Amino acid sequence: FRRAVGRFAEDEHIPVVRFTRTDRKIDKMRPYLAAQARTGRSGVAAIGIAQEFAPVFLATKKTGANGVAWFSFTKADRRVSCYYFYLWDAEFGPAFIKVCAYFPYPAKIWVNGHEWAKRQAARAGIGFTELSNGFAATDDPAGLQAICDRLGPATIEAFAQRWFAVLPLPLTDADRAGGYWWELSMRQVEVSRTIVFTA
């Protein structure tokens, strides 16, 4: 997986950034995201590498009295390499997918629903005044509300699968065919009450 990430970065001319413990990741990646956004195309803006604690499985080899080896597995938090694929997505704007380089390869996806809604509203011709993370005003509250109501699991699943098809991953097509793949779940959801709908 590590070699595949290196080849991917080299082949696609993607900058690789090593994060330090004190870095605020988004601040380091903001210029790369802005550069990718200026192209007007979806793409990997940069790859960040960090050493972080992650839940992983540890294997222990034991030998029975009959000389036959067997293994046991325990879950533990260990400092491991994590790869952050910072993306500019035509549907969602800035986003990232983080993949841990150690089994069971936990992954995290970050997307912003307000950014998704802004892009959908612009495509629909709905005028709005944007905030950095929301809307200050709109000329069509009902239309904008209908767009926001469309954001759901299928939209986020489509985003994930679209990028899983592009990025190097530790799980292969054979793993997926065998039933080993990521299932998406909501770990953190932040919801805001945007008063533009009731103003």
PDB file of C-alpha atoms in Angstrom:
ATOM      1  CA  PHE A   1       0.000   0.000   0.000  1.00  0.00           C
ATOM      2  CA  ARG A   2       2.797   2.429   0.898  1.00  0.00           C
ATOM      3  CA  ARG A   3       4.568   1.730  -2.402  1.00  0.00           C
ATOM      4  CA  ALA A   4       1.291   2.127  -4.296  1.00  0.00           C
ATOM      5  CA  VAL A   5       0.725   5.553  -2.714  1.00  0.00           C
ATOM      6  CA  GLY A   6       4.254   6.595  -3.693  1.00  0.00           C
ATOM      7  CA  ARG A   7       3.761   5.436  -7.283  1.00  0.00           C
ATOM      8  CA  PHE A   8       0.364   7.135  -7.471  1.00  0.00           C
ATOM      9  CA  ALA A   9       1.821  10.450  -6.259  1.00  0.00           C
ATOM     10  CA  GLU A  10       4.720  10.214  -8.698  1.00  0.00           C
ATOM     11  CA  ASP A  11       2.654   9.117 -11.710  1.00  0.00           C
ATOM     12  CA  GLU A  12      -0.018  11.781 -11.153  1.00  0.00           C
ATOM     13  CA  HIS A  13       2.424  14.557 -10.072  1.00  0.00           C
ATOM     14  CA  ILE A  14       0.653  14.948  -6.716  1.00  0.00           C
ATOM     15  CA  PRO A  15       2.507  16.827  -3.961  1.00  0.00           C
ATOM     16  CA  VAL A  16       3.264  14.795  -0.822  1.00  0.00           C
ATOM     17  CA  VAL A  17       3.287  16.653   2.505  1.00  0.00           C
ATOM     18  CA  ARG A  18       4.615  15.173   5.747  1.00  0.00           C
ATOM     19  CA  PHE A  19       2.659  16.494   8.708  1.00  0.00           C
ATOM     20  CA  THR A  20       4.341  17.243  12.011  1.00  0.00           C
ATOM     21  CA  ARG A  21       2.674  16.819  15.368  1.00  0.00           C
ATOM     22  CA  THR A  22       1.946  20.554  15.634  1.00  0.00           C
ATOM     23  CA  ASP A  23       0.639  21.093  12.094  1.00  0.00           C
ATOM     24  CA  ARG A  24      -2.947  22.113  11.526  1.00  0.00           C
ATOM     25  CA  LYS A  25      -3.537  19.893   8.518  1.00  0.00           C
ATOM     26  CA  ILE A  26      -6.112  22.033   6.726  1.00  0.00           C
ATOM     27  CA  ASP A  27      -3.841  25.093   6.933  1.00  0.00           C
ATOM     28  CA  LYS A  28      -1.002  23.184   5.248  1.00  0.00           C
ATOM     29  CA  MET A  29      -3.335  21.795   2.579  1.00  0.00           C
ATOM     30  CA  ARG A  30      -5.368  24.916   1.803  1.00  0.00           C
ATOM     31  CA  PRO A  31      -2.982  26.166  -0.965  1.00  0.00           C
ATOM     32  CA  TYR A  32      -3.050  22.762  -2.691  1.00  0.00           C
ATOM     33  CA  LEU A  33      -6.858  22.612  -2.507  1.00  0.00           C
ATOM     34  CA  ALA A  34      -7.089  26.134  -3.930  1.00  0.00           C
ATOM     35  CA  ALA A  35      -4.756  25.204  -6.801  1.00  0.00           C
ATOM     36  CA  GLN A  36      -6.858  22.131  -7.651  1.00  0.00           C
ATOM     37  CA  ALA A  37     -10.087  24.158  -7.396  1.00  0.00           C
ATOM     38  CA  ARG A  38      -8.727  26.650  -9.946  1.00  0.00           C
ATOM     39  CA  THR A  39      -8.472  23.837 -12.505  1.00  0.00           C
ATOM     40  CA  GLY A  40     -12.255  23.363 -12.305  1.00  0.00           C
ATOM     41  CA  ARG A  41     -11.765  19.573 -12.253  1.00  0.00           C
ATOM     42  CA  SER A  42     -12.049  16.957  -9.546  1.00  0.00           C
ATOM     43  CA  GLY A  43      -8.663  15.687  -8.458  1.00  0.00           C
ATOM     44  CA  VAL A  44      -6.295  14.791  -5.652  1.00  0.00           C
ATOM     45  CA  ALA A  45      -4.823  18.113  -4.524  1.00  0.00           C
ATOM     46  CA  ALA A  46      -2.130  16.625  -2.269  1.00  0.00           C
ATOM     47  CA  ILE A  47      -1.332  13.613  -0.115  1.00  0.00           C
ATOM     48  CA  GLY A  48      -0.523  14.145   3.542  1.00  0.00           C
ATOM     49  CA  ILE A  49       1.351  11.615   5.645  1.00  0.00           C
ATOM     50  CA  ALA A  50       1.054  11.588   9.426  1.00  0.00           C
ATOM     51  CA  GLN A  51       1.993   9.351  12.316  1.00  0.00           C
ATOM     52  CA  GLU A  52      -1.136   8.929  14.433  1.00  0.00           C
ATOM     53  CA  PHE A  53      -2.673   6.591  16.938  1.00  0.00           C
ATOM     54  CA  ALA A  54      -5.212   4.284  15.310  1.00  0.00           C
ATOM     55  CA  PRO A  55      -7.157   1.164  16.375  1.00  0.00           C
ATOM     56  CA  VAL A  56      -5.330  -1.792  14.806  1.00  0.00           C
ATOM     57  CA  PHE A  57      -5.017  -5.563  15.279  1.00  0.00           C
ATOM     58  CA  LEU A  58      -1.893  -7.087  16.769  1.00  0.00           C
ATOM     59  CA  ALA A  59      -1.030 -10.695  15.989  1.00  0.00           C
ATOM     60  CA  THR A  60       0.709 -13.036  18.399  1.00  0.00           C
ATOM     61  CA  LYS A  61       2.159 -16.341  17.234  1.00  0.00           C
ATOM     62  CA  LYS A  62       1.968 -19.191  19.703  1.00  0.00           C
ATOM     63  CA  THR A  63       3.061 -22.806  19.422  1.00  0.00           C
ATOM     64  CA  GLY A  64       0.965 -25.538  20.964  1.00  0.00           C
ATOM     65  CA  ALA A  65       2.325 -28.571  22.827  1.00  0.00           C
ATOM     66  CA  ASN A  66       2.031 -30.555  19.587  1.00  0.00           C
ATOM     67  CA  GLY A  67       4.338 -28.092  17.789  1.00  0.00           C
ATOM     68  CA  VAL A  68       1.572 -26.586  15.647  1.00  0.00           C
ATOM     69  CA  ALA A  69       1.664 -22.792  15.390  1.00  0.00           C
ATOM     70  CA  TRP A  70      -1.460 -20.716  15.889  1.00  0.00           C
ATOM     71  CA  PHE A  71      -2.187 -17.027  16.060  1.00  0.00           C
ATOM     72  CA  SER A  72      -4.269 -14.827  18.294  1.00  0.00           C
ATOM     73  CA  PHE A  73      -5.318 -11.266  17.558  1.00  0.00           C
ATOM     74  CA  THR A  74      -5.966  -8.399  19.927  1.00  0.00           C
ATOM     75  CA  LYS A  75      -7.117  -4.864  19.224  1.00  0.00           C
ATOM     76  CA  ALA A  76      -4.897  -2.015  20.354  1.00  0.00           C
ATOM     77  CA  ASP A  77      -4.144   1.626  19.642  1.00  0.00           C
ATOM     78  CA  ARG A  78      -0.749   2.047  17.986  1.00  0.00           C
ATOM     79  CA  ARG A  79       1.066   4.923  16.313  1.00  0.00           C
ATOM     80  CA  VAL A  80       0.989   4.119  12.607  1.00  0.00           C
ATOM     81  CA  SER A  81       1.280   5.870   9.243  1.00  0.00           C
ATOM     82  CA  CYS A  82      -1.905   7.443   7.951  1.00  0.00           C
ATOM     83  CA  TYR A  83      -2.373   8.796   4.447  1.00  0.00           C
ATOM     84  CA  TYR A  84      -4.618  11.808   3.899  1.00  0.00           C
ATOM     85  CA  PHE A  85      -5.826  12.161   0.336  1.00  0.00           C
ATOM     86  CA  TYR A  86      -6.939  15.802   0.104  1.00  0.00           C
ATOM     87  CA  LEU A  87      -9.448  16.082  -2.706  1.00  0.00           C
ATOM     88  CA  TRP A  88     -11.174  18.741  -4.716  1.00  0.00           C
ATOM     89  CA  ASP A  89     -14.454  17.191  -5.804  1.00  0.00           C
ATOM     90  CA  ALA A  90     -16.772  18.789  -8.369  1.00  0.00           C
ATOM     91  CA  GLU A  91     -19.791  17.763  -6.259  1.00  0.00           C
ATOM     92  CA  PHE A  92     -18.463  18.395  -2.727  1.00  0.00           C
ATOM     93  CA  GLY A  93     -15.598  20.860  -3.067  1.00  0.00           C
ATOM     94  CA  PRO A  94     -12.807  20.306  -0.541  1.00  0.00           C
ATOM     95  CA  ALA A  95     -12.740  16.895   1.149  1.00  0.00           C
ATOM     96  CA  PHE A  96     -10.344  14.237   2.341  1.00  0.00           C
ATOM     97  CA  ILE A  97     -10.117  10.487   2.722  1.00  0.00           C
ATOM     98  CA  LYS A  98      -7.743   9.230   5.399  1.00  0.00           C
ATOM     99  CA  VAL A  99      -6.523   5.625   5.236  1.00  0.00           C
ATOM    100  CA  CYS A 100      -4.454   3.929   7.922  1.00  0.00           C
ATOM    101  CA  ALA A 101      -1.584   1.808   6.571  1.00  0.00           C
ATOM    102  CA  TYR A 102      -2.031  -0.926   9.192  1.00  0.00           C
ATOM    103  CA  PHE A 103      -4.610  -3.714   9.397  1.00  0.00           C
ATOM    104  CA  PRO A 104      -7.636  -3.501   9.527  1.00  0.00           C
ATOM    105  CA  TYR A 105      -7.002  -0.288   7.558  1.00  0.00           C
ATOM    106  CA  PRO A 106      -9.464   2.057   9.256  1.00  0.00           C
ATOM    107  CA  ALA A 107     -10.513   4.918   7.010  1.00  0.00           C
ATOM    108  CA  LYS A 108     -12.172   8.267   7.585  1.00  0.00           C
ATOM    109  CA  ILE A 109     -13.982  10.449   5.063  1.00  0.00           C
ATOM    110  CA  TRP A 110     -14.571  14.154   5.609  1.00  0.00           C
ATOM    111  CA  VAL A 111     -17.063  16.059   3.470  1.00  0.00           C
ATOM    112  CA  ASN A 112     -18.991  19.288   4.033  1.00  0.00           C
ATOM    113  CA  GLY A 113     -22.700  19.324   3.248  1.00  0.00           C
ATOM    114  CA  HIS A 114     -22.800  23.110   2.941  1.00  0.00           C
ATOM    115  CA  GLU A 115     -20.142  22.969   0.226  1.00  0.00           C
ATOM    116  CA  TRP A 116     -22.132  20.271  -1.566  1.00  0.00           C
ATOM    117  CA  ALA A 117     -25.314  22.359  -1.341  1.00  0.00           C
ATOM    118  CA  LYS A 118     -23.530  25.469  -2.680  1.00  0.00           C
ATOM    119  CA  ARG A 119     -22.451  23.592  -5.792  1.00  0.00           C
ATOM    120  CA  GLN A 120     -25.910  22.125  -6.362  1.00  0.00           C
ATOM    121  CA  ALA A 121     -27.546  25.548  -5.902  1.00  0.00           C
ATOM    122  CA  ALA A 122     -25.157  27.178  -8.371  1.00  0.00           C
ATOM    123  CA  ARG A 123     -25.938  24.455 -10.942  1.00  0.00           C
ATOM    124  CA  ALA A 124     -29.677  24.980 -10.400  1.00  0.00           C
ATOM    125  CA  GLY A 125     -29.315  28.739 -10.919  1.00  0.00           C
ATOM    126  CA  ILE A 126     -30.339  29.576  -7.359  1.00  0.00           C
ATOM    127  CA  GLY A 127     -28.769  32.820  -6.187  1.00  0.00           C
ATOM    128  CA  PHE A 128     -27.242  32.912  -2.721  1.00  0.00           C
ATOM    129  CA  THR A 129     -24.808  34.771  -0.508  1.00  0.00           C
ATOM    130  CA  GLU A 130     -22.432  32.269   0.976  1.00  0.00           C
ATOM    131  CA  LEU A 131     -20.835  32.102   4.372  1.00  0.00           C
ATOM    132  CA  SER A 132     -17.624  30.163   4.891  1.00  0.00           C
ATOM    133  CA  ASN A 133     -19.727  27.291   6.200  1.00  0.00           C
ATOM    134  CA  GLY A 134     -23.297  28.010   5.222  1.00  0.00           C
ATOM    135  CA  PHE A 135     -25.623  30.511   3.576  1.00  0.00           C
ATOM    136  CA  ALA A 136     -26.298  34.126   4.555  1.00  0.00           C
ATOM    137  CA  ALA A 137     -29.129  34.685   2.057  1.00  0.00           C
ATOM    138  CA  THR A 138     -30.835  33.127  -0.952  1.00  0.00           C
ATOM    139  CA  ASP A 139     -33.334  34.225  -3.569  1.00  0.00           C
ATOM    140  CA  ASP A 140     -35.087  30.835  -3.406  1.00  0.00           C
ATOM    141  CA  PRO A 141     -35.362  29.446   0.152  1.00  0.00           C
ATOM    142  CA  ALA A 142     -37.689  26.603  -0.898  1.00  0.00           C
ATOM    143  CA  GLY A 143     -35.390  25.530  -3.741  1.00  0.00           C
ATOM    144  CA  LEU A 144     -32.323  25.668  -1.524  1.00  0.00           C
ATOM    145  CA  GLN A 145     -34.134  23.697   1.194  1.00  0.00           C
ATOM    146  CA  ALA A 146     -35.074  21.027  -1.375  1.00  0.00           C
ATOM    147  CA  ILE A 147     -31.405  20.746  -2.353  1.00  0.00           C
ATOM    148  CA  CYS A 148     -30.332  20.386   1.269  1.00  0.00           C
ATOM    149  CA  ASP A 149     -32.989  17.726   1.805  1.00  0.00           C
ATOM    150  CA  ARG A 150     -31.446  15.657  -1.018  1.00  0.00           C
ATOM    151  CA  LEU A 151     -28.135  15.222   0.783  1.00  0.00           C
ATOM    152  CA  GLY A 152     -28.259  11.732   2.245  1.00  0.00           C
ATOM    153  CA  PRO A 153     -26.472   8.405   2.550  1.00  0.00           C
ATOM    154  CA  ALA A 154     -26.604   7.608  -1.174  1.00  0.00           C
ATOM    155  CA  THR A 155     -24.891  10.901  -2.051  1.00  0.00           C
ATOM    156  CA  ILE A 156     -22.069  10.276   0.418  1.00  0.00           C
ATOM    157  CA  GLU A 157     -21.764   6.612  -0.610  1.00  0.00           C
ATOM    158  CA  ALA A 158     -21.442   7.709  -4.254  1.00  0.00           C
ATOM    159  CA  PHE A 159     -18.670  10.127  -3.251  1.00  0.00           C
ATOM    160  CA  ALA A 160     -16.810   7.361  -1.383  1.00  0.00           C
ATOM    161  CA  GLN A 161     -17.076   4.801  -4.149  1.00  0.00           C
ATOM    162  CA  ARG A 162     -16.093   7.358  -6.807  1.00  0.00           C
ATOM    163  CA  TRP A 163     -12.843   8.090  -4.960  1.00  0.00           C
ATOM    164  CA  PHE A 164     -12.185   4.503  -3.849  1.00  0.00           C
ATOM    165  CA  ALA A 165     -12.072   3.699  -7.579  1.00  0.00           C
ATOM    166  CA  VAL A 166      -9.318   6.314  -8.090  1.00  0.00           C
ATOM    167  CA  LEU A 167      -7.123   6.134  -4.983  1.00  0.00           C
ATOM    168  CA  PRO A 168      -4.576   3.462  -4.125  1.00  0.00           C
ATOM    169  CA  LEU A 169      -6.054   1.369  -1.301  1.00  0.00           C
ATOM    170  CA  PRO A 170      -4.726  -1.405   0.934  1.00  0.00           C
ATOM    171  CA  LEU A 171      -7.719  -3.622   0.103  1.00  0.00           C
ATOM    172  CA  THR A 172      -7.704  -5.102  -3.397  1.00  0.00           C
ATOM    173  CA  ASP A 173     -10.445  -6.072  -5.826  1.00  0.00           C
ATOM    174  CA  ALA A 174      -9.951  -9.677  -4.653  1.00  0.00           C
ATOM    175  CA  ASP A 175     -10.526  -8.576  -1.040  1.00  0.00           C
ATOM    176  CA  ARG A 176     -13.700  -6.790  -2.089  1.00  0.00           C
ATOM    177  CA  ALA A 177     -14.930  -9.832  -4.020  1.00  0.00           C
ATOM    178  CA  GLY A 178     -14.297 -11.887  -0.873  1.00  0.00           C
ATOM    179  CA  GLY A 179     -16.483  -9.552   1.203  1.00  0.00           C
ATOM    180  CA  TYR A 180     -13.751  -7.429   2.767  1.00  0.00           C
ATOM    181  CA  TRP A 181     -14.449  -3.751   2.201  1.00  0.00           C
ATOM    182  CA  TRP A 182     -15.307  -0.608   4.108  1.00  0.00           C
ATOM    183  CA  GLU A 183     -18.837   0.076   5.310  1.00  0.00           C
ATOM    184  CA  LEU A 184     -19.620   3.733   5.836  1.00  0.00           C
ATOM    185  CA  SER A 185     -21.007   4.906   9.143  1.00  0.00           C
ATOM    186  CA  MET A 186     -21.479   8.331  10.650  1.00  0.00           C
ATOM    187  CA  ARG A 187     -18.887   9.056  13.293  1.00  0.00           C
ATOM    188  CA  GLN A 188     -19.450  12.777  13.640  1.00  0.00           C
ATOM    189  CA  VAL A 189     -22.199  14.924  12.197  1.00  0.00           C
ATOM    190  CA  GLU A 190     -22.381  18.654  12.767  1.00  0.00           C
ATOM    191  CA  VAL A 191     -25.732  20.271  12.037  1.00  0.00           C
ATOM    192  CA  SER A 192     -26.473  23.972  11.874  1.00  0.00           C
ATOM    193  CA  ARG A 193     -29.759  25.803  11.852  1.00  0.00           C
ATOM    194  CA  THR A 194     -29.424  28.172   8.923  1.00  0.00           C
ATOM    195  CA  ILE A 195     -31.969  30.930   9.527  1.00  0.00           C
ATOM    196  CA  VAL A 196     -31.990  31.859   5.839  1.00  0.00           C
ATOM    197  CA  PHE A 197     -34.797  29.305   5.427  1.00  0.00           C
ATOM    198  CA  THR A 198     -37.077  31.013   7.956  1.00  0.00           C
ATOM    199  CA  ALA A 199     -36.003  34.648   7.597  1.00  0.00           C
TER     200      ALA A 199
END
